[in-house]
């Protein structure tokens, strides 16, 4: 066993690596006054920065979730490392040789943490693949890159390499570096063969190293090059202790500083698209790795963008049906950003890589600048599905598009978009559409402010009172008079979808509370009867 790390070495590591330098690898920090820095907490979701770092004290603290500690505590928590693993990682960054109480200087590999070992294996593999790209077997890989406009310098900048076509070239190389077969299997770099012996997972492919936000290689993306390769076109590292595809973004290590500086991120679809964008001056481009853009990816970008209302996330998609579907899926996550979201549709179905090759680097920059707000794209897509030649088609389009416009965060833009929607639908009365959108926005806000009941709980989210049980309401709810008036004024259907009510079971009798109406999901919606306004019975 490696034994306990010398206390003096631990202190030296803490002193050698400033906490603000470590934290800023994961999120954007800004001046908070008093010599402190602030940012969005990486340990819980928040919209206003409550996470503070004190460089002079070497400490961090979140006033939202109460997480706090020193540099080592931060690394342990954010990367799920043990204490010794955190010390070893920072010691490696600072160039400090660690002493172990029972093993002299930096004892052998038996005491190293699993994550450290897996990262080291990937680093060695990346170096191996880069070296192989220069060999005669990799001529097909170099030709692939050249055909897409990438020279040797571009390949070196992104660390692109080549995996030999043999069964165990990498496996034998890493064994020679001291890695065990078990470590190679766990890392995803090797896999068990039919004979039970480990063989290389990636063979005869062009290799892109996938780095986390700190720049450490945690996985690979591999592109098929030969027709006799029966595998998928792209093959990625499987889920491992250090690689979760939903939590990594290709190119984030290169783009993070520019994303934080410009408050803009450009999301593309592939590795070559990221390369093309960066080489064309769009250095904020990143891509997902074999999965759709999702919630964990949003968290990464939010920490860099600081939820700045002037920030922008631009999605680039092909103009085909699959690209439009991906764009609409991205719109569903729009509300998770404080930043504005836009879309840039590539012309003629070309991706940024093809566009750079066909029209030059200036065309890639122009594509990003020609972006359209994502809500406008979604609105046009919805309207295009309806027949606007008759009243029924226009009404159906309005029913579907109004909630989209109501989701726009900026009130002024929301109003202008409602006017634009009226023009798209051919509705001459613009105020009719504006008021309809305003109602949708109001109902959405009221639903958002209402406490959500949990399973088996009452309306307020608290456990139901003894003697009560939750059952569906007996009748559809009727709207309150003032809500009905607003709906009529805007031409909207009267709200009032029923809610779950409470019934009290006592002495064999069922008591149902009076119901009072409201918009769908409105607090109190679904109840009717006498109220403060003096109603003596069911609403009209």
Short mmCIF file of C-alpha atoms in Angstrom, two decimals:
data_model
loop_
_atom_site.label_atom_id
_atom_site.label_comp_id
_atom_site.label_asym_id
_atom_site.label_seq_id
_atom_site.Cartn_x
_atom_site.Cartn_y
_atom_site.Cartn_z
CA UNK A 1 0.00 0.00 0.00
CA UNK A 2 1.17 3.54 -0.66
CA UNK A 3 0.40 4.72 2.85
CA UNK A 4 -0.50 8.14 4.17
CA UNK A 5 0.62 11.26 2.30
CA UNK A 6 3.05 13.40 4.25
CA UNK A 7 1.28 16.32 5.97
CA UNK A 8 3.87 18.84 4.84
CA UNK A 9 3.31 17.77 1.22
CA UNK A 10 -0.44 18.18 1.60
CA UNK A 11 0.08 21.71 2.90
CA UNK A 12 2.49 22.42 0.05
CA UNK A 13 -0.12 21.32 -2.48
CA UNK A 14 -2.78 23.55 -0.91
CA UNK A 15 -0.46 26.54 -0.97
CA UNK A 16 0.86 25.91 -4.48
CA UNK A 17 -2.47 25.81 -6.31
CA UNK A 18 -4.69 28.94 -5.87
CA UNK A 19 -8.32 28.03 -5.26
CA UNK A 20 -9.60 30.59 -7.77
CA UNK A 21 -7.44 29.03 -10.50
CA UNK A 22 -8.90 25.60 -9.74
CA UNK A 23 -12.54 26.72 -9.49
CA UNK A 24 -12.35 28.83 -12.66
CA UNK A 25 -11.61 25.64 -14.60
CA UNK A 26 -15.24 24.65 -13.94
CA UNK A 27 -17.21 27.91 -13.88
CA UNK A 28 -16.93 31.61 -14.61
CA UNK A 29 -15.99 33.76 -11.63
CA UNK A 30 -16.66 37.49 -11.33
CA UNK A 31 -15.76 40.13 -8.80
CA UNK A 32 -17.99 40.00 -5.72
CA UNK A 33 -16.29 42.81 -3.81
CA UNK A 34 -14.09 42.61 -0.75
CA UNK A 35 -11.51 40.58 -2.61
CA UNK A 36 -13.97 37.73 -3.18
CA UNK A 37 -15.23 36.16 -6.41
CA UNK A 38 -18.68 34.78 -7.24
CA UNK A 39 -20.29 32.41 -9.72
CA UNK A 40 -23.14 29.97 -10.22
CA UNK A 41 -22.79 27.05 -7.83
CA UNK A 42 -21.74 23.83 -9.60
CA UNK A 43 -23.36 21.71 -6.87
CA UNK A 44 -26.97 22.85 -7.20
CA UNK A 45 -29.19 24.66 -9.73
CA UNK A 46 -29.58 28.39 -9.19
CA UNK A 47 -30.27 31.49 -11.24
CA UNK A 48 -28.39 34.06 -9.15
CA UNK A 49 -24.77 33.49 -8.09
CA UNK A 50 -24.55 32.42 -4.44
CA UNK A 51 -21.21 30.60 -4.74
CA UNK A 52 -18.26 32.64 -3.48
CA UNK A 53 -14.52 32.07 -3.50
CA UNK A 54 -12.02 33.80 -1.22
CA UNK A 55 -8.55 33.61 -2.83
CA UNK A 56 -6.89 35.18 0.23
CA UNK A 57 -8.30 32.50 2.53
CA UNK A 58 -8.15 29.66 0.03
CA UNK A 59 -11.80 28.80 0.72
CA UNK A 60 -15.13 28.59 -1.11
CA UNK A 61 -18.68 28.70 0.23
CA UNK A 62 -22.15 28.48 -1.33
CA UNK A 63 -24.84 30.44 0.51
CA UNK A 64 -27.49 28.41 -1.30
CA UNK A 65 -26.58 24.78 -0.59
CA UNK A 66 -24.01 25.46 2.16
CA UNK A 67 -21.24 23.55 0.39
CA UNK A 68 -17.81 24.85 1.36
CA UNK A 69 -14.19 24.08 2.07
CA UNK A 70 -10.72 24.51 0.60
CA UNK A 71 -9.23 23.61 -2.77
CA UNK A 72 -9.00 19.91 -1.98
CA UNK A 73 -12.60 19.81 -0.75
CA UNK A 74 -13.75 21.42 -4.01
CA UNK A 75 -11.88 18.92 -6.19
CA UNK A 76 -13.11 15.99 -4.09
CA UNK A 77 -16.74 17.11 -4.35
CA UNK A 78 -16.91 18.16 -8.00
CA UNK A 79 -14.95 15.21 -9.43
CA UNK A 80 -15.96 12.60 -6.84
CA UNK A 81 -12.40 11.92 -5.74
CA UNK A 82 -11.00 10.61 -2.50
CA UNK A 83 -8.73 12.85 -0.44
CA UNK A 84 -5.56 11.16 -1.68
CA UNK A 85 -6.76 11.32 -5.30
CA UNK A 86 -7.41 15.05 -4.99
CA UNK A 87 -3.96 15.65 -3.48
CA UNK A 88 -2.30 13.56 -6.20
CA UNK A 89 -4.08 15.43 -8.99
CA UNK A 90 -3.17 18.89 -7.70
CA UNK A 91 0.36 17.73 -6.92
CA UNK A 92 0.72 16.63 -10.54
CA UNK A 93 -0.45 20.06 -11.73
CA UNK A 94 1.96 21.85 -9.40
CA UNK A 95 4.91 19.55 -10.11
CA UNK A 96 5.19 18.47 -6.47
CA UNK A 97 6.59 15.02 -5.67
CA UNK A 98 4.60 13.45 -2.86
CA UNK A 99 6.07 11.48 0.03
CA UNK A 100 4.15 8.64 1.64
CA UNK A 101 4.64 7.78 5.29
CA UNK A 102 4.99 4.05 4.62
CA UNK A 103 6.45 3.99 1.12
CA UNK A 104 9.05 6.68 0.50
CA UNK A 105 8.60 8.94 -2.50
CA UNK A 106 5.45 8.48 -4.57
CA UNK A 107 4.85 4.82 -3.98
CA UNK A 108 3.86 2.56 -6.84
CA UNK A 109 0.55 2.32 -8.62
CA UNK A 110 -1.17 0.13 -6.01
CA UNK A 111 -2.11 3.14 -3.90
CA UNK A 112 -3.21 5.44 -6.71
CA UNK A 113 -6.91 6.22 -6.94
CA UNK A 114 -8.97 4.63 -9.68
CA UNK A 115 -9.86 7.91 -11.37
CA UNK A 116 -6.25 9.04 -11.44
CA UNK A 117 -5.22 5.75 -13.03
CA UNK A 118 -7.97 5.85 -15.65
CA UNK A 119 -7.15 9.43 -16.61
CA UNK A 120 -3.46 8.53 -16.91
CA UNK A 121 -4.38 5.58 -19.15
CA UNK A 122 -6.38 7.87 -21.43
CA UNK A 123 -3.58 10.41 -21.56
CA UNK A 124 -1.14 7.68 -22.60
CA UNK A 125 -3.62 6.34 -25.16
CA UNK A 126 -4.08 9.82 -26.67
CA UNK A 127 -0.31 10.15 -27.09
CA UNK A 128 -0.18 6.68 -28.67
CA UNK A 129 -2.92 7.50 -31.19
CA UNK A 130 -1.30 10.83 -32.17
CA UNK A 131 1.98 9.02 -32.86
CA UNK A 132 0.21 6.39 -34.99
CA UNK A 133 -1.30 9.07 -37.24
CA UNK A 134 2.15 9.65 -38.74
CA UNK A 135 2.66 6.00 -39.76
CA UNK A 136 2.09 4.46 -43.22
CA UNK A 137 -1.04 2.58 -42.10
CA UNK A 138 -2.70 5.90 -41.22
CA UNK A 139 -2.55 7.20 -44.81
CA UNK A 140 -6.30 6.63 -45.08
CA UNK A 141 -6.85 8.74 -41.95
CA UNK A 142 -4.68 11.59 -43.19
CA UNK A 143 -6.54 11.51 -46.51
CA UNK A 144 -9.88 11.71 -44.68
CA UNK A 145 -8.71 14.84 -42.83
CA UNK A 146 -7.24 16.45 -45.94
CA UNK A 147 -10.46 15.92 -47.91
CA UNK A 148 -12.25 17.91 -45.21
CA UNK A 149 -9.76 20.74 -45.20
CA UNK A 150 -7.76 19.80 -42.10
CA UNK A 151 -3.99 19.83 -42.30
CA UNK A 152 -1.41 18.40 -39.90
CA UNK A 153 -1.45 21.54 -37.74
CA UNK A 154 -5.22 21.32 -37.31
CA UNK A 155 -4.99 17.65 -36.35
CA UNK A 156 -2.29 18.46 -33.79
CA UNK A 157 -4.31 21.33 -32.29
CA UNK A 158 -7.25 19.03 -31.59
CA UNK A 159 -5.13 15.99 -30.72
CA UNK A 160 -6.59 13.87 -33.54
CA UNK A 161 -4.93 10.45 -33.90
CA UNK A 162 -5.28 7.01 -35.43
CA UNK A 163 -5.93 3.59 -33.88
CA UNK A 164 -4.09 0.73 -35.66
CA UNK A 165 -6.18 -2.02 -37.22
CA UNK A 166 -4.54 -4.83 -35.24
CA UNK A 167 -6.22 -6.55 -32.32
CA UNK A 168 -4.14 -5.38 -29.38
CA UNK A 169 -1.64 -2.67 -30.32
CA UNK A 170 -2.88 -0.22 -27.68
CA UNK A 171 -3.39 -2.95 -25.09
CA UNK A 172 0.23 -4.09 -25.34
CA UNK A 173 1.44 -0.48 -25.30
CA UNK A 174 -0.45 0.34 -22.09
CA UNK A 175 0.63 -2.88 -20.42
CA UNK A 176 4.16 -1.73 -21.05
CA UNK A 177 3.28 1.51 -19.23
CA UNK A 178 2.28 -0.48 -16.15
CA UNK A 179 -1.50 -0.60 -16.57
CA UNK A 180 -3.34 -3.79 -15.66
CA UNK A 181 -5.82 -5.60 -17.88
CA UNK A 182 -8.56 -4.76 -15.40
CA UNK A 183 -7.77 -1.05 -15.66
CA UNK A 184 -7.87 -1.23 -19.46
CA UNK A 185 -11.29 -2.91 -19.41
CA UNK A 186 -12.74 -0.50 -16.83
CA UNK A 187 -11.40 2.49 -18.79
CA UNK A 188 -13.20 1.39 -21.96
CA UNK A 189 -9.95 1.39 -23.94
CA UNK A 190 -10.05 -2.39 -24.22
CA UNK A 191 -12.74 -5.05 -24.22
CA UNK A 192 -12.86 -8.76 -23.58
CA UNK A 193 -12.45 -11.00 -26.62
CA UNK A 194 -14.15 -14.35 -27.10
CA UNK A 195 -11.08 -16.02 -25.70
CA UNK A 196 -11.33 -13.89 -22.57
CA UNK A 197 -8.22 -11.84 -23.34
CA UNK A 198 -8.48 -8.04 -23.64
CA UNK A 199 -8.30 -6.50 -27.12
CA UNK A 200 -8.41 -2.91 -28.32
CA UNK A 201 -11.88 -1.37 -28.47
CA UNK A 202 -10.92 1.02 -31.29
CA UNK A 203 -9.21 -0.49 -34.34
CA UNK A 204 -8.48 1.12 -37.72
CA UNK A 205 -10.28 4.39 -36.91
CA UNK A 206 -9.69 8.12 -36.82
CA UNK A 207 -9.57 9.14 -33.14
CA UNK A 208 -10.71 12.34 -31.39
CA UNK A 209 -9.80 12.70 -27.71
CA UNK A 210 -12.77 13.84 -25.62
CA UNK A 211 -11.66 16.09 -22.78
CA UNK A 212 -13.56 17.31 -19.75
CA UNK A 213 -13.78 20.97 -18.86
CA UNK A 214 -10.37 20.84 -17.13
CA UNK A 215 -8.66 19.47 -20.25
CA UNK A 216 -8.16 15.90 -19.08
CA UNK A 217 -8.82 13.15 -21.65
CA UNK A 218 -11.72 11.02 -20.39
CA UNK A 219 -12.83 9.26 -23.58
CA UNK A 220 -12.58 9.00 -27.36
CA UNK A 221 -14.74 9.39 -30.42
CA UNK A 222 -13.76 7.10 -33.32
CA UNK A 223 -14.75 7.42 -36.99
CA UNK A 224 -14.92 4.43 -39.34
CA UNK A 225 -12.55 4.68 -42.32
CA UNK A 226 -12.76 1.33 -44.15
CA UNK A 227 -15.65 -0.38 -45.90
CA UNK A 228 -14.81 -3.74 -44.32
CA UNK A 229 -15.34 -2.26 -40.85
CA UNK A 230 -18.73 -3.64 -39.80
CA UNK A 231 -19.02 -1.36 -36.81
CA UNK A 232 -21.01 1.89 -36.56
CA UNK A 233 -19.91 5.03 -38.39
CA UNK A 234 -18.99 6.64 -35.07
CA UNK A 235 -18.00 4.65 -32.01
CA UNK A 236 -17.57 6.38 -28.66
CA UNK A 237 -16.12 5.31 -25.34
CA UNK A 238 -18.75 3.47 -23.26
CA UNK A 239 -19.94 4.80 -19.91
CA UNK A 240 -17.07 4.50 -17.43
CA UNK A 241 -16.23 5.90 -13.99
CA UNK A 242 -14.71 8.97 -15.70
CA UNK A 243 -16.82 9.24 -18.87
CA UNK A 244 -20.54 10.06 -18.90
CA UNK A 245 -21.64 11.13 -22.36
CA UNK A 246 -24.46 13.28 -21.01
CA UNK A 247 -21.94 15.29 -18.97
CA UNK A 248 -19.23 16.07 -21.52
CA UNK A 249 -19.06 18.49 -24.43
CA UNK A 250 -16.46 18.05 -27.13
CA UNK A 251 -14.28 21.14 -27.43
CA UNK A 252 -15.33 22.64 -24.08
CA UNK A 253 -11.71 22.68 -22.90
CA UNK A 254 -10.75 24.87 -25.86
CA UNK A 255 -13.89 27.01 -25.90
CA UNK A 256 -14.59 27.68 -22.21
CA UNK A 257 -12.54 30.87 -21.82
CA UNK A 258 -13.98 32.42 -24.97
CA UNK A 259 -17.51 31.36 -23.97
CA UNK A 260 -17.06 33.11 -20.62
CA UNK A 261 -15.50 36.20 -22.23
CA UNK A 262 -18.07 36.68 -25.00
CA UNK A 263 -21.12 35.23 -23.20
CA UNK A 264 -21.85 33.14 -26.28
CA UNK A 265 -21.76 29.41 -27.01
CA UNK A 266 -22.30 27.75 -30.40
CA UNK A 267 -23.60 24.17 -30.32
CA UNK A 268 -22.81 22.06 -33.40
CA UNK A 269 -23.41 18.42 -34.19
CA UNK A 270 -20.03 16.74 -34.73
CA UNK A 271 -16.30 16.68 -34.08
CA UNK A 272 -15.37 17.95 -37.55
CA UNK A 273 -17.94 20.75 -37.17
CA UNK A 274 -16.20 21.90 -33.98
CA UNK A 275 -12.86 21.85 -35.79
CA UNK A 276 -14.25 23.78 -38.76
CA UNK A 277 -15.83 26.42 -36.53
CA UNK A 278 -12.71 27.00 -34.44
CA UNK A 279 -10.51 27.24 -37.53
CA UNK A 280 -13.00 29.75 -38.96
CA UNK A 281 -12.80 32.01 -35.93
CA UNK A 282 -15.90 30.69 -34.14
CA UNK A 283 -13.92 29.58 -31.10
CA UNK A 284 -16.96 29.12 -28.84
CA UNK A 285 -18.15 26.01 -30.72
CA UNK A 286 -18.78 22.78 -28.81
CA UNK A 287 -20.63 19.53 -29.58
CA UNK A 288 -22.27 16.66 -27.75
CA UNK A 289 -20.70 13.21 -27.92
CA UNK A 290 -23.08 10.64 -29.33
CA UNK A 291 -26.16 11.91 -27.51
CA UNK A 292 -28.75 14.68 -27.68
CA UNK A 293 -28.14 18.05 -26.03
CA UNK A 294 -29.68 17.75 -22.57
CA UNK A 295 -29.98 18.98 -19.03
CA UNK A 296 -26.45 18.17 -17.87
CA UNK A 297 -24.99 19.93 -20.90
CA UNK A 298 -27.08 22.99 -20.05
CA UNK A 299 -25.63 23.03 -16.53
CA UNK A 300 -22.09 23.14 -17.94
CA UNK A 301 -22.89 26.10 -20.19
CA UNK A 302 -24.84 27.97 -17.52
CA UNK A 303 -21.83 27.92 -15.21
CA UNK A 304 -19.74 29.51 -17.97
CA UNK A 305 -22.40 31.98 -19.13
CA UNK A 306 -23.28 32.99 -15.54
CA UNK A 307 -27.00 33.08 -16.52
CA UNK A 308 -26.37 36.50 -17.99
CA UNK A 309 -29.55 37.76 -19.68
CA UNK A 310 -27.43 39.18 -22.53
CA UNK A 311 -25.75 35.80 -23.10
CA UNK A 312 -26.65 33.68 -26.12
CA UNK A 313 -26.61 30.01 -27.05
CA UNK A 314 -26.70 29.35 -30.79
CA UNK A 315 -27.61 25.92 -32.14
CA UNK A 316 -26.59 24.94 -35.67
CA UNK A 317 -28.58 22.21 -37.39
CA UNK A 318 -29.02 20.87 -40.89
CA UNK A 319 -32.13 22.06 -42.70
CA UNK A 320 -33.47 18.52 -43.13
CA UNK A 321 -36.27 16.92 -41.09
CA UNK A 322 -33.86 15.46 -38.53
CA UNK A 323 -32.24 18.86 -38.03
CA UNK A 324 -35.60 20.56 -37.53
CA UNK A 325 -36.61 17.91 -35.02
CA UNK A 326 -33.38 18.47 -33.10
CA UNK A 327 -34.00 22.23 -33.11
CA UNK A 328 -37.49 21.83 -31.69
CA UNK A 329 -36.12 19.48 -29.04
CA UNK A 330 -33.60 22.17 -28.11
CA UNK A 331 -36.45 24.70 -27.80
CA UNK A 332 -38.04 22.53 -25.13
CA UNK A 333 -34.99 23.26 -22.95
CA UNK A 334 -35.02 26.99 -23.72
CA UNK A 335 -36.55 27.94 -20.37
CA UNK A 336 -33.62 26.35 -18.54
CA UNK A 337 -31.39 29.12 -19.90
CA UNK A 338 -31.39 32.73 -18.78
CA UNK A 339 -29.50 33.27 -22.03
CA UNK A 340 -31.29 33.87 -25.31
CA UNK A 341 -31.33 30.86 -27.62
CA UNK A 342 -30.99 31.06 -31.39
CA UNK A 343 -30.67 28.71 -34.33
CA UNK A 344 -28.54 28.88 -37.46
CA UNK A 345 -29.78 26.60 -40.25
CA UNK A 346 -27.01 25.56 -42.62
CA UNK A 347 -27.81 26.14 -46.32
CA UNK A 348 -28.44 23.20 -48.59
CA UNK A 349 -28.21 20.71 -45.74
CA UNK A 350 -24.48 21.39 -45.32
CA UNK A 351 -22.94 21.18 -41.87
CA UNK A 352 -20.26 23.74 -40.82
CA UNK A 353 -17.49 21.40 -41.97
CA UNK A 354 -18.99 21.09 -45.47
CA UNK A 355 -19.74 24.81 -45.57
CA UNK A 356 -16.13 25.73 -44.75
CA UNK A 357 -14.89 23.39 -47.47
CA UNK A 358 -17.34 24.67 -50.09
CA UNK A 359 -17.45 28.40 -49.37
CA UNK A 360 -14.57 29.18 -47.05
CA UNK A 361 -14.12 30.14 -43.43
CA UNK A 362 -15.95 33.44 -43.80
CA UNK A 363 -19.12 31.52 -44.67
CA UNK A 364 -19.00 29.68 -41.32
CA UNK A 365 -18.77 32.95 -39.41
CA UNK A 366 -21.59 34.39 -41.53
CA UNK A 367 -23.74 31.34 -40.77
CA UNK A 368 -23.49 31.96 -37.04
CA UNK A 369 -24.22 35.67 -37.44
CA UNK A 370 -27.32 34.91 -39.55
CA UNK A 371 -28.97 33.14 -36.62
CA UNK A 372 -32.70 33.31 -35.92
CA UNK A 373 -34.24 33.32 -32.43
CA UNK A 374 -35.16 29.76 -31.56
CA UNK A 375 -38.70 30.71 -30.58
CA UNK A 376 -39.23 32.31 -34.00
CA UNK A 377 -38.05 29.13 -35.71
CA UNK A 378 -40.41 27.04 -33.56
CA UNK A 379 -43.27 29.45 -34.25
CA UNK A 380 -42.75 29.31 -38.02
CA UNK A 381 -42.46 25.53 -37.93
CA UNK A 382 -45.80 25.24 -36.12
CA UNK A 383 -47.59 27.67 -38.41
CA UNK A 384 -46.30 25.86 -41.51
CA UNK A 385 -48.15 22.70 -40.47
CA UNK A 386 -51.58 24.32 -40.67
CA UNK A 387 -53.85 25.40 -43.50
CA UNK A 388 -54.15 29.16 -43.14
CA UNK A 389 -56.67 29.45 -45.97
CA UNK A 390 -59.63 28.89 -43.64
CA UNK A 391 -60.63 30.13 -40.16
CA UNK A 392 -60.35 26.69 -38.58
CA UNK A 393 -56.75 26.31 -39.71
CA UNK A 394 -55.79 29.77 -38.47
CA UNK A 395 -57.46 29.12 -35.13
CA UNK A 396 -55.65 25.78 -34.73
CA UNK A 397 -52.32 27.42 -35.57
CA UNK A 398 -52.97 30.17 -33.03
CA UNK A 399 -53.89 27.61 -30.36
CA UNK A 400 -50.57 25.84 -30.88
CA UNK A 401 -48.31 28.83 -31.44
CA UNK A 402 -49.57 31.19 -28.72
CA UNK A 403 -48.04 29.16 -25.86
CA UNK A 404 -44.71 29.21 -27.71
CA UNK A 405 -44.70 33.01 -27.91
CA UNK A 406 -45.85 33.21 -24.28
CA UNK A 407 -42.65 31.44 -23.22
CA UNK A 408 -40.43 34.27 -24.49
CA UNK A 409 -38.65 35.68 -21.46
CA UNK A 410 -38.26 39.26 -22.69
CA UNK A 411 -41.66 41.00 -22.43
CA UNK A 412 -40.93 43.51 -25.21
CA UNK A 413 -39.84 40.75 -27.59
CA UNK A 414 -42.86 38.70 -26.55
CA UNK A 415 -45.19 41.55 -27.55
CA UNK A 416 -43.45 42.11 -30.90
CA UNK A 417 -43.53 38.38 -31.61
CA UNK A 418 -47.25 38.26 -30.91
CA UNK A 419 -47.74 41.00 -33.51
CA UNK A 420 -45.52 39.03 -35.89
CA UNK A 421 -47.58 35.89 -35.25
CA UNK A 422 -50.77 37.77 -36.15
CA UNK A 423 -49.21 38.72 -39.48
CA UNK A 424 -48.06 35.18 -40.17
CA UNK A 425 -51.58 33.87 -39.52
CA UNK A 426 -53.29 36.61 -41.53
CA UNK A 427 -55.26 37.84 -38.51
CA UNK A 428 -55.93 41.55 -38.99
CA UNK A 429 -56.80 42.21 -35.35
CA UNK A 430 -53.27 42.20 -33.86
CA UNK A 431 -54.51 43.04 -30.36
CA UNK A 432 -56.60 39.88 -30.39
CA UNK A 433 -53.41 37.82 -30.70
CA UNK A 434 -51.42 40.03 -28.30
CA UNK A 435 -54.01 39.61 -25.56
CA UNK A 436 -54.26 35.89 -26.22
CA UNK A 437 -50.49 35.53 -25.75
CA UNK A 438 -50.57 37.72 -22.63
CA UNK A 439 -53.21 35.45 -21.09
CA UNK A 440 -51.15 32.37 -21.88
CA UNK A 441 -48.12 33.99 -20.23
CA UNK A 442 -50.15 34.96 -17.16
CA UNK A 443 -51.52 31.46 -16.70
CA UNK A 444 -48.03 29.99 -17.15
CA UNK A 445 -46.65 32.31 -14.44
CA UNK A 446 -49.45 31.40 -12.06
CA UNK A 447 -48.89 27.71 -12.64
CA UNK A 448 -45.16 28.20 -12.07
CA UNK A 449 -45.73 29.95 -8.73
CA UNK A 450 -48.05 27.27 -7.39
CA UNK A 451 -46.58 24.65 -5.04
CA UNK A 452 -46.62 21.25 -6.70
CA UNK A 453 -48.27 18.54 -4.61
CA UNK A 454 -46.33 15.34 -4.12
CA UNK A 455 -47.60 11.81 -4.35
CA UNK A 456 -50.21 11.18 -1.70
CA UNK A 457 -50.22 14.80 -0.60
CA UNK A 458 -52.84 17.48 -0.45
CA UNK A 459 -53.18 20.57 -2.64
CA UNK A 460 -50.44 22.51 -0.89
CA UNK A 461 -47.86 19.74 -1.24
CA UNK A 462 -48.27 18.79 2.44
CA UNK A 463 -49.54 15.33 3.42
CA UNK A 464 -53.32 15.09 3.27
CA UNK A 465 -55.16 15.57 6.56
CA UNK A 466 -56.35 12.44 8.35
CA UNK A 467 -59.75 11.36 7.10
CA UNK A 468 -59.17 12.83 3.64
CA UNK A 469 -58.12 11.24 0.37
CA UNK A 470 -57.36 12.72 -3.03
CA UNK A 471 -59.88 11.88 -5.75
CA UNK A 472 -60.73 13.37 -9.15
CA UNK A 473 -63.11 16.33 -9.05
CA UNK A 474 -66.72 15.39 -9.69
CA UNK A 475 -67.41 18.08 -12.27
CA UNK A 476 -65.40 20.23 -14.67
CA UNK A 477 -64.37 23.49 -13.08
CA UNK A 478 -66.02 26.73 -14.09
CA UNK A 479 -63.95 29.89 -14.52
CA UNK A 480 -64.22 32.81 -12.17
CA UNK A 481 -66.11 35.76 -13.65
CA UNK A 482 -62.99 37.93 -13.97
CA UNK A 483 -61.06 35.15 -15.69
CA UNK A 484 -64.01 34.47 -17.99
CA UNK A 485 -64.09 38.17 -18.92
CA UNK A 486 -60.37 38.20 -19.72
CA UNK A 487 -60.68 35.09 -21.83
CA UNK A 488 -63.65 36.48 -23.75
CA UNK A 489 -61.84 39.76 -24.35
CA UNK A 490 -58.84 37.91 -25.83
CA UNK A 491 -60.92 35.40 -27.76
CA UNK A 492 -59.45 32.53 -25.76
CA UNK A 493 -61.47 29.51 -24.71
CA UNK A 494 -62.69 29.83 -21.14
CA UNK A 495 -60.18 28.17 -18.81
CA UNK A 496 -61.09 25.83 -16.02
CA UNK A 497 -59.77 22.31 -16.41
CA UNK A 498 -60.78 20.33 -13.35
CA UNK A 499 -58.38 19.53 -10.55
CA UNK A 500 -58.15 16.82 -8.00
CA UNK A 501 -60.45 17.60 -5.09
CA UNK A 502 -60.66 16.28 -1.55
CA UNK A 503 -63.41 14.21 -0.17
CA UNK A 504 -63.86 13.54 3.48
CA UNK A 505 -65.05 10.12 4.48
CA UNK A 506 -66.77 10.11 7.88
CA UNK A 507 -69.64 8.03 9.20
CA UNK A 508 -70.19 6.55 5.76
CA UNK A 509 -70.82 9.93 4.17
CA UNK A 510 -68.77 11.63 1.46
CA UNK A 511 -68.33 15.39 1.81
CA UNK A 512 -67.04 17.23 -1.22
CA UNK A 513 -65.77 20.80 -0.82
CA UNK A 514 -67.30 23.51 -2.96
CA UNK A 515 -65.46 24.11 -6.20
CA UNK A 516 -64.24 27.46 -7.43
CA UNK A 517 -62.86 27.98 -10.95
CA UNK A 518 -59.72 29.40 -12.48
CA UNK A 519 -57.40 28.92 -15.40
CA UNK A 520 -55.81 25.50 -15.90
CA UNK A 521 -53.47 24.87 -13.02
CA UNK A 522 -54.48 28.15 -11.26
CA UNK A 523 -54.30 27.96 -7.45
CA UNK A 524 -57.82 27.07 -6.46
CA UNK A 525 -58.76 26.16 -10.03
CA UNK A 526 -61.43 23.48 -10.12
CA UNK A 527 -63.47 24.72 -7.14
CA UNK A 528 -66.80 26.43 -7.44
CA UNK A 529 -69.43 27.77 -5.15
CA UNK A 530 -69.83 30.67 -2.77
CA UNK A 531 -66.80 32.90 -2.55
CA UNK A 532 -65.75 36.30 -1.35
CA UNK A 533 -67.51 37.96 -4.26
CA UNK A 534 -70.87 36.81 -2.89
CA UNK A 535 -71.64 34.06 -5.38
CA UNK A 536 -74.36 31.87 -3.92
CA UNK A 537 -74.14 28.91 -6.25
CA UNK A 538 -72.47 27.46 -9.30
CA UNK A 539 -71.13 30.03 -11.71
CA UNK A 540 -73.13 30.85 -14.81
#
